[in-house]
Amino acid sequence: MALQQGVSVGDVAESGPGLVFIVYPKAVTLMPLSPLWAILFFFMVLLLGLDSEFCGVEGFVTSCQDMYPHILRRGHNREIFIAVVCFVKFLIGLAFCTQGGMYVFQLFDNYSASGMTLLWVTFFQAICIGWFYGLGDRVGWNFGGTKFYWDIKSMIGFRPVLWIKICWMVVTPIMTMGIFIFSLVKYQRPTYNNTYVYPPWGEAIGWLMALASMLMIPAGFVYKILTTKGTFSERIHTLLTPIYTKRKGDNGDVGEDANAIAMVDGPKTDHNML
């Protein structure tokens, strides 16, 4: 395509929707058996979209179900809640189908679904798991990534690869925060198709969408500190202590609740922590 147009490859199209729906289909028409490759390509895009939707919906619904099990685990409340979530997402998606939908899509793609927002959330997730998980009831060095490591062993029956624990504690926090800082330093106003530069009010909408999720982390921390009873140190200790719950199973045996953290059955001595 670049040869036909007499331009460089970088000038054919920028990354994003234009690459998927304009450049790739055009490239497919230049290949032998182009109808076959076109069918396979768009079938792949359809499966990719469905798979991404499953992950997003299930992750959100499962989190809400764990927070409000007394509501969402009754009868068919979970299925009804999933239908409501999908319908709301459908209404939001209608904005992408308008004449200016591509510009709205670019805002969502740049600020709410990827980039700095995702790096910010991932950094704090890794820090919480790697260094603060179970800190309230720790035994020696059995907290953070080490405690989570042995909790997983008690649930699946074998120890995961040690590299996963190292990623929780060191690799992921360093990489995510490093890329986050780099993206802030190299930040530029969003553009579309290398020609249209978003106005300041459009950029402000994008930052509002990003901060709507990014600020939930410090806001949630402050809210929990203010609403937990006790002195400041007691509040920190309470918030960093995992909650262990058990329920009576259908067969009369006492088993672990589905949303409970398994009791650690790992080693208790410091020389075994690694």
PDB file of C-alpha atoms in Angstrom:
ATOM      1  CA  MET A   1       0.000   0.000   0.000  1.00  0.00           C
ATOM      2  CA  ALA A   2       2.851   2.369   0.816  1.00  0.00           C
ATOM      3  CA  LEU A   3       4.472   1.512  -2.537  1.00  0.00           C
ATOM      4  CA  GLN A   4       1.222   2.121  -4.439  1.00  0.00           C
ATOM      5  CA  GLN A   5       0.710   5.502  -2.760  1.00  0.00           C
ATOM      6  CA  GLY A   6       4.351   6.495  -2.994  1.00  0.00           C
ATOM      7  CA  VAL A   7       4.666   7.247   0.738  1.00  0.00           C
ATOM      8  CA  SER A   8       6.429   5.694   3.709  1.00  0.00           C
ATOM      9  CA  VAL A   9       4.816   2.940   5.749  1.00  0.00           C
ATOM     10  CA  GLY A  10       4.330   5.287   8.731  1.00  0.00           C
ATOM     11  CA  ASP A  11       2.273   7.669   6.592  1.00  0.00           C
ATOM     12  CA  VAL A  12      -0.254   5.055   5.462  1.00  0.00           C
ATOM     13  CA  ALA A  13      -2.214   5.172   8.726  1.00  0.00           C
ATOM     14  CA  GLU A  14      -1.674   5.600  12.431  1.00  0.00           C
ATOM     15  CA  SER A  15      -2.357   2.898  14.980  1.00  0.00           C
ATOM     16  CA  GLY A  16      -5.901   2.489  16.213  1.00  0.00           C
ATOM     17  CA  PRO A  17      -9.296   1.899  14.587  1.00  0.00           C
ATOM     18  CA  GLY A  18      -8.136   3.216  11.232  1.00  0.00           C
ATOM     19  CA  LEU A  19      -5.471   0.532  11.100  1.00  0.00           C
ATOM     20  CA  VAL A  20      -7.998  -2.233  11.777  1.00  0.00           C
ATOM     21  CA  PHE A  21     -10.943  -1.097   9.648  1.00  0.00           C
ATOM     22  CA  ILE A  22      -9.209   0.735   6.805  1.00  0.00           C
ATOM     23  CA  VAL A  23      -5.588  -0.287   6.310  1.00  0.00           C
ATOM     24  CA  TYR A  24      -5.804  -4.021   7.054  1.00  0.00           C
ATOM     25  CA  PRO A  25      -8.938  -4.607   4.923  1.00  0.00           C
ATOM     26  CA  LYS A  26      -7.266  -2.758   2.077  1.00  0.00           C
ATOM     27  CA  ALA A  27      -4.142  -4.867   2.492  1.00  0.00           C
ATOM     28  CA  VAL A  28      -6.245  -8.053   2.482  1.00  0.00           C
ATOM     29  CA  THR A  29      -7.707  -7.162  -0.929  1.00  0.00           C
ATOM     30  CA  LEU A  30      -4.180  -7.181  -2.365  1.00  0.00           C
ATOM     31  CA  MET A  31      -3.569 -10.791  -1.266  1.00  0.00           C
ATOM     32  CA  PRO A  32      -4.449 -13.987  -3.149  1.00  0.00           C
ATOM     33  CA  LEU A  33      -7.834 -15.453  -2.105  1.00  0.00           C
ATOM     34  CA  SER A  34      -8.737 -12.065  -0.630  1.00  0.00           C
ATOM     35  CA  PRO A  35     -12.409 -13.010   0.203  1.00  0.00           C
ATOM     36  CA  LEU A  36     -11.186 -15.890   2.365  1.00  0.00           C
ATOM     37  CA  TRP A  37      -8.662 -13.756   4.216  1.00  0.00           C
ATOM     38  CA  ALA A  38     -11.254 -10.993   4.666  1.00  0.00           C
ATOM     39  CA  ILE A  39     -13.710 -13.450   6.280  1.00  0.00           C
ATOM     40  CA  LEU A  40     -11.020 -14.849   8.575  1.00  0.00           C
ATOM     41  CA  PHE A  41      -9.787 -11.394   9.528  1.00  0.00           C
ATOM     42  CA  PHE A  42     -13.160  -9.955  10.524  1.00  0.00           C
ATOM     43  CA  PHE A  43     -14.125 -13.205  12.255  1.00  0.00           C
ATOM     44  CA  MET A  44     -10.956 -12.803  14.307  1.00  0.00           C
ATOM     45  CA  VAL A  45     -11.912  -9.209  15.132  1.00  0.00           C
ATOM     46  CA  LEU A  46     -15.376 -10.381  16.235  1.00  0.00           C
ATOM     47  CA  LEU A  47     -13.925 -13.066  18.527  1.00  0.00           C
ATOM     48  CA  LEU A  48     -11.426 -10.579  19.929  1.00  0.00           C
ATOM     49  CA  GLY A  49     -14.209  -8.148  20.798  1.00  0.00           C
ATOM     50  CA  LEU A  50     -16.335 -10.844  22.437  1.00  0.00           C
ATOM     51  CA  ASP A  51     -13.405 -12.121  24.471  1.00  0.00           C
ATOM     52  CA  SER A  52     -12.553  -8.617  25.664  1.00  0.00           C
ATOM     53  CA  GLU A  53     -16.186  -8.040  26.617  1.00  0.00           C
ATOM     54  CA  PHE A  54     -16.290 -11.255  28.661  1.00  0.00           C
ATOM     55  CA  CYS A  55     -13.228 -10.177  30.658  1.00  0.00           C
ATOM     56  CA  GLY A  56     -14.534  -6.676  31.318  1.00  0.00           C
ATOM     57  CA  VAL A  57     -18.054  -7.680  32.303  1.00  0.00           C
ATOM     58  CA  GLU A  58     -17.064 -10.676  34.437  1.00  0.00           C
ATOM     59  CA  GLY A  59     -14.342  -8.743  36.248  1.00  0.00           C
ATOM     60  CA  PHE A  60     -16.719  -5.919  37.127  1.00  0.00           C
ATOM     61  CA  VAL A  61     -19.651  -8.165  38.047  1.00  0.00           C
ATOM     62  CA  THR A  62     -17.508 -10.485  40.184  1.00  0.00           C
ATOM     63  CA  SER A  63     -16.080  -7.543  42.116  1.00  0.00           C
ATOM     64  CA  CYS A  64     -19.556  -6.182  42.796  1.00  0.00           C
ATOM     65  CA  GLN A  65     -20.760  -9.638  43.786  1.00  0.00           C
ATOM     66  CA  ASP A  66     -17.915 -10.011  46.298  1.00  0.00           C
ATOM     67  CA  MET A  67     -18.734  -6.623  47.782  1.00  0.00           C
ATOM     68  CA  TYR A  68     -22.492  -7.223  48.013  1.00  0.00           C
ATOM     69  CA  PRO A  69     -22.950 -11.007  48.245  1.00  0.00           C
ATOM     70  CA  HIS A  70     -26.126 -10.684  50.314  1.00  0.00           C
ATOM     71  CA  ILE A  71     -27.796  -8.984  47.342  1.00  0.00           C
ATOM     72  CA  LEU A  72     -26.258 -10.419  44.187  1.00  0.00           C
ATOM     73  CA  ARG A  73     -26.184 -14.044  45.330  1.00  0.00           C
ATOM     74  CA  ARG A  74     -29.905 -14.283  45.895  1.00  0.00           C
ATOM     75  CA  GLY A  75     -32.037 -15.936  43.243  1.00  0.00           C
ATOM     76  CA  HIS A  76     -31.369 -14.560  39.785  1.00  0.00           C
ATOM     77  CA  ASN A  77     -30.068 -11.166  40.981  1.00  0.00           C
ATOM     78  CA  ARG A  78     -26.659 -11.801  39.457  1.00  0.00           C
ATOM     79  CA  GLU A  79     -28.089 -12.491  36.007  1.00  0.00           C
ATOM     80  CA  ILE A  80     -30.310  -9.415  36.247  1.00  0.00           C
ATOM     81  CA  PHE A  81     -27.330  -7.295  37.281  1.00  0.00           C
ATOM     82  CA  ILE A  82     -25.297  -8.594  34.324  1.00  0.00           C
ATOM     83  CA  ALA A  83     -28.152  -7.674  31.972  1.00  0.00           C
ATOM     84  CA  VAL A  84     -28.295  -4.147  33.412  1.00  0.00           C
ATOM     85  CA  VAL A  85     -24.517  -3.730  33.069  1.00  0.00           C
ATOM     86  CA  CYS A  86     -24.566  -4.911  29.457  1.00  0.00           C
ATOM     87  CA  PHE A  87     -27.502  -2.621  28.626  1.00  0.00           C
ATOM     88  CA  VAL A  88     -25.732   0.419  30.119  1.00  0.00           C
ATOM     89  CA  LYS A  89     -22.593  -0.423  28.141  1.00  0.00           C
ATOM     90  CA  PHE A  90     -24.745  -0.771  25.032  1.00  0.00           C
ATOM     91  CA  LEU A  91     -26.138   2.738  25.565  1.00  0.00           C
ATOM     92  CA  ILE A  92     -22.618   4.121  25.990  1.00  0.00           C
ATOM     93  CA  GLY A  93     -21.520   2.287  22.855  1.00  0.00           C
ATOM     94  CA  LEU A  94     -24.231   3.991  20.808  1.00  0.00           C
ATOM     95  CA  ALA A  95     -22.206   7.205  21.080  1.00  0.00           C
ATOM     96  CA  PHE A  96     -19.460   5.484  19.060  1.00  0.00           C
ATOM     97  CA  CYS A  97     -21.889   4.854  16.178  1.00  0.00           C
ATOM     98  CA  THR A  98     -22.676   8.511  15.507  1.00  0.00           C
ATOM     99  CA  GLN A  99     -20.939  10.662  12.900  1.00  0.00           C
ATOM    100  CA  GLY A 100     -18.531  11.902  15.551  1.00  0.00           C
ATOM    101  CA  GLY A 101     -18.280   8.497  17.200  1.00  0.00           C
ATOM    102  CA  MET A 102     -14.678   7.946  16.209  1.00  0.00           C
ATOM    103  CA  TYR A 103     -13.618  11.066  18.084  1.00  0.00           C
ATOM    104  CA  VAL A 104     -15.477   9.883  21.187  1.00  0.00           C
ATOM    105  CA  PHE A 105     -13.915   6.451  20.804  1.00  0.00           C
ATOM    106  CA  GLN A 106     -10.429   7.957  20.689  1.00  0.00           C
ATOM    107  CA  LEU A 107     -11.076   9.768  23.968  1.00  0.00           C
ATOM    108  CA  PHE A 108     -12.216   6.567  25.654  1.00  0.00           C
ATOM    109  CA  ASP A 109      -9.311   4.628  24.200  1.00  0.00           C
ATOM    110  CA  ASN A 110      -6.674   7.167  25.253  1.00  0.00           C
ATOM    111  CA  TYR A 111      -7.928   8.088  28.714  1.00  0.00           C
ATOM    112  CA  SER A 112     -10.295   5.515  30.193  1.00  0.00           C
ATOM    113  CA  ALA A 113      -9.308   2.091  28.862  1.00  0.00           C
ATOM    114  CA  SER A 114      -5.539   2.066  28.528  1.00  0.00           C
ATOM    115  CA  GLY A 115      -2.392   4.109  28.950  1.00  0.00           C
ATOM    116  CA  MET A 116      -1.817   6.043  32.144  1.00  0.00           C
ATOM    117  CA  THR A 117      -5.045   4.895  33.803  1.00  0.00           C
ATOM    118  CA  LEU A 118      -4.240   1.212  33.399  1.00  0.00           C
ATOM    119  CA  LEU A 119      -0.637   1.700  34.562  1.00  0.00           C
ATOM    120  CA  TRP A 120      -1.777   3.634  37.648  1.00  0.00           C
ATOM    121  CA  VAL A 121      -4.259   0.948  38.710  1.00  0.00           C
ATOM    122  CA  THR A 122      -1.838  -1.903  37.991  1.00  0.00           C
ATOM    123  CA  PHE A 123       0.910  -0.251  40.059  1.00  0.00           C
ATOM    124  CA  PHE A 124      -1.267  -0.016  43.165  1.00  0.00           C
ATOM    125  CA  GLN A 125      -2.597  -3.539  42.681  1.00  0.00           C
ATOM    126  CA  ALA A 126       0.957  -4.895  42.571  1.00  0.00           C
ATOM    127  CA  ILE A 127       1.983  -2.833  45.612  1.00  0.00           C
ATOM    128  CA  CYS A 128      -1.014  -4.017  47.638  1.00  0.00           C
ATOM    129  CA  ILE A 129      -0.401  -7.672  46.818  1.00  0.00           C
ATOM    130  CA  GLY A 130       3.376  -7.568  46.975  1.00  0.00           C
ATOM    131  CA  TRP A 131       3.915  -5.520  50.144  1.00  0.00           C
ATOM    132  CA  PHE A 132       0.703  -4.932  52.140  1.00  0.00           C
ATOM    133  CA  TYR A 133      -1.394  -8.087  51.771  1.00  0.00           C
ATOM    134  CA  GLY A 134      -1.882  -9.694  55.204  1.00  0.00           C
ATOM    135  CA  LEU A 135       0.400  -7.218  56.930  1.00  0.00           C
ATOM    136  CA  GLY A 136      -2.003  -6.882  59.865  1.00  0.00           C
ATOM    137  CA  ASP A 137      -1.625 -10.512  60.969  1.00  0.00           C
ATOM    138  CA  ARG A 138       1.859 -11.242  59.675  1.00  0.00           C
ATOM    139  CA  VAL A 139       4.181 -13.816  61.216  1.00  0.00           C
ATOM    140  CA  GLY A 140       7.814 -12.828  60.655  1.00  0.00           C
ATOM    141  CA  TRP A 141       8.230 -12.104  56.959  1.00  0.00           C
ATOM    142  CA  ASN A 142       5.012 -13.897  56.061  1.00  0.00           C
ATOM    143  CA  PHE A 143       3.158 -10.950  54.531  1.00  0.00           C
ATOM    144  CA  GLY A 144       2.684  -9.287  51.181  1.00  0.00           C
ATOM    145  CA  GLY A 145       3.794 -11.326  48.203  1.00  0.00           C
ATOM    146  CA  THR A 146       5.068 -14.146  50.435  1.00  0.00           C
ATOM    147  CA  LYS A 147       1.721 -14.565  52.207  1.00  0.00           C
ATOM    148  CA  PHE A 148      -0.219 -14.313  48.950  1.00  0.00           C
ATOM    149  CA  TYR A 149       2.158 -16.872  47.442  1.00  0.00           C
ATOM    150  CA  TRP A 150       1.381 -19.409  50.182  1.00  0.00           C
ATOM    151  CA  ASP A 151      -2.332 -18.574  50.131  1.00  0.00           C
ATOM    152  CA  ILE A 152      -2.421 -19.516  46.463  1.00  0.00           C
ATOM    153  CA  LYS A 153      -0.595 -22.762  47.280  1.00  0.00           C
ATOM    154  CA  SER A 154      -3.207 -23.620  49.902  1.00  0.00           C
ATOM    155  CA  MET A 155      -5.971 -23.057  47.338  1.00  0.00           C
ATOM    156  CA  ILE A 156      -4.522 -24.805  44.256  1.00  0.00           C
ATOM    157  CA  GLY A 157      -2.432 -27.464  46.037  1.00  0.00           C
ATOM    158  CA  PHE A 158       1.016 -26.606  44.680  1.00  0.00           C
ATOM    159  CA  ARG A 159       3.448 -23.717  44.748  1.00  0.00           C
ATOM    160  CA  PRO A 160       3.388 -21.330  41.777  1.00  0.00           C
ATOM    161  CA  VAL A 161       6.599 -20.412  40.008  1.00  0.00           C
ATOM    162  CA  LEU A 162       8.787 -18.217  42.225  1.00  0.00           C
ATOM    163  CA  TRP A 163       9.133 -15.707  39.389  1.00  0.00           C
ATOM    164  CA  ILE A 164       5.468 -14.738  39.852  1.00  0.00           C
ATOM    165  CA  LYS A 165       6.174 -13.651  43.431  1.00  0.00           C
ATOM    166  CA  ILE A 166       9.178 -11.611  42.282  1.00  0.00           C
ATOM    167  CA  CYS A 167       6.978  -9.894  39.701  1.00  0.00           C
ATOM    168  CA  TRP A 168       4.393  -8.983  42.371  1.00  0.00           C
ATOM    169  CA  MET A 169       6.988  -7.450  44.662  1.00  0.00           C
ATOM    170  CA  VAL A 170       9.598  -5.908  42.350  1.00  0.00           C
ATOM    171  CA  VAL A 171       9.261  -6.192  38.582  1.00  0.00           C
ATOM    172  CA  THR A 172       5.644  -5.085  38.044  1.00  0.00           C
ATOM    173  CA  PRO A 173       5.709  -2.030  40.391  1.00  0.00           C
ATOM    174  CA  ILE A 174       8.963  -0.747  38.913  1.00  0.00           C
ATOM    175  CA  MET A 175       7.929  -1.254  35.295  1.00  0.00           C
ATOM    176  CA  THR A 176       4.412   0.149  35.636  1.00  0.00           C
ATOM    177  CA  MET A 177       5.484   3.250  37.550  1.00  0.00           C
ATOM    178  CA  GLY A 178       8.445   3.797  35.213  1.00  0.00           C
ATOM    179  CA  ILE A 179       6.224   3.651  32.132  1.00  0.00           C
ATOM    180  CA  PHE A 180       3.621   5.829  33.877  1.00  0.00           C
ATOM    181  CA  ILE A 181       6.191   8.561  34.599  1.00  0.00           C
ATOM    182  CA  PHE A 182       7.572   8.285  31.056  1.00  0.00           C
ATOM    183  CA  SER A 183       4.066   8.669  29.591  1.00  0.00           C
ATOM    184  CA  LEU A 184       3.523  11.819  31.666  1.00  0.00           C
ATOM    185  CA  VAL A 185       6.830  13.296  30.549  1.00  0.00           C
ATOM    186  CA  LYS A 186       6.120  12.512  26.887  1.00  0.00           C
ATOM    187  CA  TYR A 187       2.436  13.457  27.054  1.00  0.00           C
ATOM    188  CA  GLN A 188       0.973  15.204  24.012  1.00  0.00           C
ATOM    189  CA  ARG A 189      -2.516  16.402  23.245  1.00  0.00           C
ATOM    190  CA  PRO A 190      -4.616  13.685  21.605  1.00  0.00           C
ATOM    191  CA  THR A 191      -5.006  13.711  17.847  1.00  0.00           C
ATOM    192  CA  TYR A 192      -7.065  11.776  15.328  1.00  0.00           C
ATOM    193  CA  ASN A 193      -5.695  10.560  12.004  1.00  0.00           C
ATOM    194  CA  ASN A 194      -2.633  12.766  12.435  1.00  0.00           C
ATOM    195  CA  THR A 195      -4.659  15.809  11.373  1.00  0.00           C
ATOM    196  CA  TYR A 196      -7.305  16.697  13.965  1.00  0.00           C
ATOM    197  CA  VAL A 197      -6.061  17.999  17.316  1.00  0.00           C
ATOM    198  CA  TYR A 198      -8.594  17.764  20.136  1.00  0.00           C
ATOM    199  CA  PRO A 199      -9.647  21.141  21.604  1.00  0.00           C
ATOM    200  CA  PRO A 200      -8.916  21.909  25.278  1.00  0.00           C
ATOM    201  CA  TRP A 201     -12.485  21.088  26.332  1.00  0.00           C
ATOM    202  CA  GLY A 202     -12.256  17.681  24.636  1.00  0.00           C
ATOM    203  CA  GLU A 203      -8.941  17.005  26.351  1.00  0.00           C
ATOM    204  CA  ALA A 204     -10.520  18.046  29.673  1.00  0.00           C
ATOM    205  CA  ILE A 205     -13.295  15.487  29.162  1.00  0.00           C
ATOM    206  CA  GLY A 206     -10.644  12.839  28.598  1.00  0.00           C
ATOM    207  CA  TRP A 207      -8.822  13.730  31.816  1.00  0.00           C
ATOM    208  CA  LEU A 208     -12.110  13.660  33.732  1.00  0.00           C
ATOM    209  CA  MET A 209     -12.686  10.117  32.504  1.00  0.00           C
ATOM    210  CA  ALA A 210      -9.156   9.123  33.513  1.00  0.00           C
ATOM    211  CA  LEU A 211      -9.334  10.725  36.959  1.00  0.00           C
ATOM    212  CA  ALA A 212     -12.745   9.162  37.597  1.00  0.00           C
ATOM    213  CA  SER A 213     -10.984   5.823  38.071  1.00  0.00           C
ATOM    214  CA  MET A 214      -7.510   6.966  39.144  1.00  0.00           C
ATOM    215  CA  LEU A 215      -8.744   9.069  42.060  1.00  0.00           C
ATOM    216  CA  MET A 216     -10.852   6.193  43.393  1.00  0.00           C
ATOM    217  CA  ILE A 217      -7.709   4.598  44.833  1.00  0.00           C
ATOM    218  CA  PRO A 218      -6.599   7.466  47.121  1.00  0.00           C
ATOM    219  CA  ALA A 219     -10.237   8.394  47.770  1.00  0.00           C
ATOM    220  CA  GLY A 220     -11.028   4.845  48.855  1.00  0.00           C
ATOM    221  CA  PHE A 221      -7.982   4.824  51.121  1.00  0.00           C
ATOM    222  CA  VAL A 222      -9.022   8.064  52.816  1.00  0.00           C
ATOM    223  CA  TYR A 223     -12.636   6.875  53.145  1.00  0.00           C
ATOM    224  CA  LYS A 224     -11.613   3.627  54.827  1.00  0.00           C
ATOM    225  CA  ILE A 225      -9.262   5.428  57.206  1.00  0.00           C
ATOM    226  CA  LEU A 226     -11.994   7.874  58.236  1.00  0.00           C
ATOM    227  CA  THR A 227     -14.756   5.291  58.681  1.00  0.00           C
ATOM    228  CA  THR A 228     -12.770   2.596  60.516  1.00  0.00           C
ATOM    229  CA  LYS A 229     -12.944   2.730  64.308  1.00  0.00           C
ATOM    230  CA  GLY A 230      -9.932   3.056  66.620  1.00  0.00           C
ATOM    231  CA  THR A 231      -6.707   5.022  66.671  1.00  0.00           C
ATOM    232  CA  PHE A 232      -4.815   5.644  63.461  1.00  0.00           C
ATOM    233  CA  SER A 233      -2.460   2.680  64.026  1.00  0.00           C
ATOM    234  CA  GLU A 234      -5.414   0.456  64.947  1.00  0.00           C
ATOM    235  CA  ARG A 235      -7.234   1.476  61.788  1.00  0.00           C
ATOM    236  CA  ILE A 236      -4.197   0.654  59.649  1.00  0.00           C
ATOM    237  CA  HIS A 237      -3.846  -2.706  61.410  1.00  0.00           C
ATOM    238  CA  THR A 238      -7.523  -3.533  60.883  1.00  0.00           C
ATOM    239  CA  LEU A 239      -7.494  -2.585  57.215  1.00  0.00           C
ATOM    240  CA  LEU A 240      -4.367  -4.651  56.531  1.00  0.00           C
ATOM    241  CA  THR A 241      -5.732  -7.788  58.200  1.00  0.00           C
ATOM    242  CA  PRO A 242      -7.389 -10.312  55.842  1.00  0.00           C
ATOM    243  CA  ILE A 243     -10.897 -11.446  56.730  1.00  0.00           C
ATOM    244  CA  TYR A 244     -11.244 -15.206  56.995  1.00  0.00           C
ATOM    245  CA  THR A 245     -14.772 -16.547  56.713  1.00  0.00           C
ATOM    246  CA  LYS A 246     -16.182 -20.037  56.552  1.00  0.00           C
ATOM    247  CA  ARG A 247     -19.650 -21.248  55.769  1.00  0.00           C
ATOM    248  CA  LYS A 248     -21.465 -24.506  56.075  1.00  0.00           C
ATOM    249  CA  GLY A 249     -21.515 -26.386  52.801  1.00  0.00           C
ATOM    250  CA  ASP A 250     -24.469 -28.096  51.238  1.00  0.00           C
ATOM    251  CA  ASN A 251     -23.303 -31.479  52.542  1.00  0.00           C
ATOM    252  CA  GLY A 252     -23.048 -30.251  56.125  1.00  0.00           C
ATOM    253  CA  ASP A 253     -19.281 -29.868  56.057  1.00  0.00           C
ATOM    254  CA  VAL A 254     -17.657 -26.595  56.850  1.00  0.00           C
ATOM    255  CA  GLY A 255     -15.876 -25.281  53.801  1.00  0.00           C
ATOM    256  CA  GLU A 256     -14.299 -22.084  52.683  1.00  0.00           C
ATOM    257  CA  ASP A 257     -16.545 -19.436  51.259  1.00  0.00           C
ATOM    258  CA  ALA A 258     -16.136 -18.778  47.546  1.00  0.00           C
ATOM    259  CA  ASN A 259     -15.065 -15.202  48.102  1.00  0.00           C
ATOM    260  CA  ALA A 260     -12.979 -15.830  51.218  1.00  0.00           C
ATOM    261  CA  ILE A 261      -9.211 -15.812  51.402  1.00  0.00           C
ATOM    262  CA  ALA A 262      -7.900 -19.268  52.182  1.00  0.00           C
ATOM    263  CA  MET A 263      -6.154 -19.810  55.485  1.00  0.00           C
ATOM    264  CA  VAL A 264      -2.422 -19.970  55.013  1.00  0.00           C
ATOM    265  CA  ASP A 265      -0.936 -23.415  55.465  1.00  0.00           C
ATOM    266  CA  GLY A 266       2.537 -22.378  54.450  1.00  0.00           C
ATOM    267  CA  PRO A 267       5.749 -22.405  56.438  1.00  0.00           C
ATOM    268  CA  LYS A 268       6.092 -20.281  59.534  1.00  0.00           C
ATOM    269  CA  THR A 269       9.856 -19.986  59.807  1.00  0.00           C
ATOM    270  CA  ASP A 270      11.805 -17.198  58.208  1.00  0.00           C
ATOM    271  CA  HIS A 271      14.309 -19.453  56.413  1.00  0.00           C
ATOM    272  CA  ASN A 272      11.477 -21.002  54.411  1.00  0.00           C
ATOM    273  CA  MET A 273       9.955 -17.718  53.257  1.00  0.00           C
ATOM    274  CA  LEU A 274      11.893 -17.781  49.988  1.00  0.00           C
TER     275      LEU A 274
END
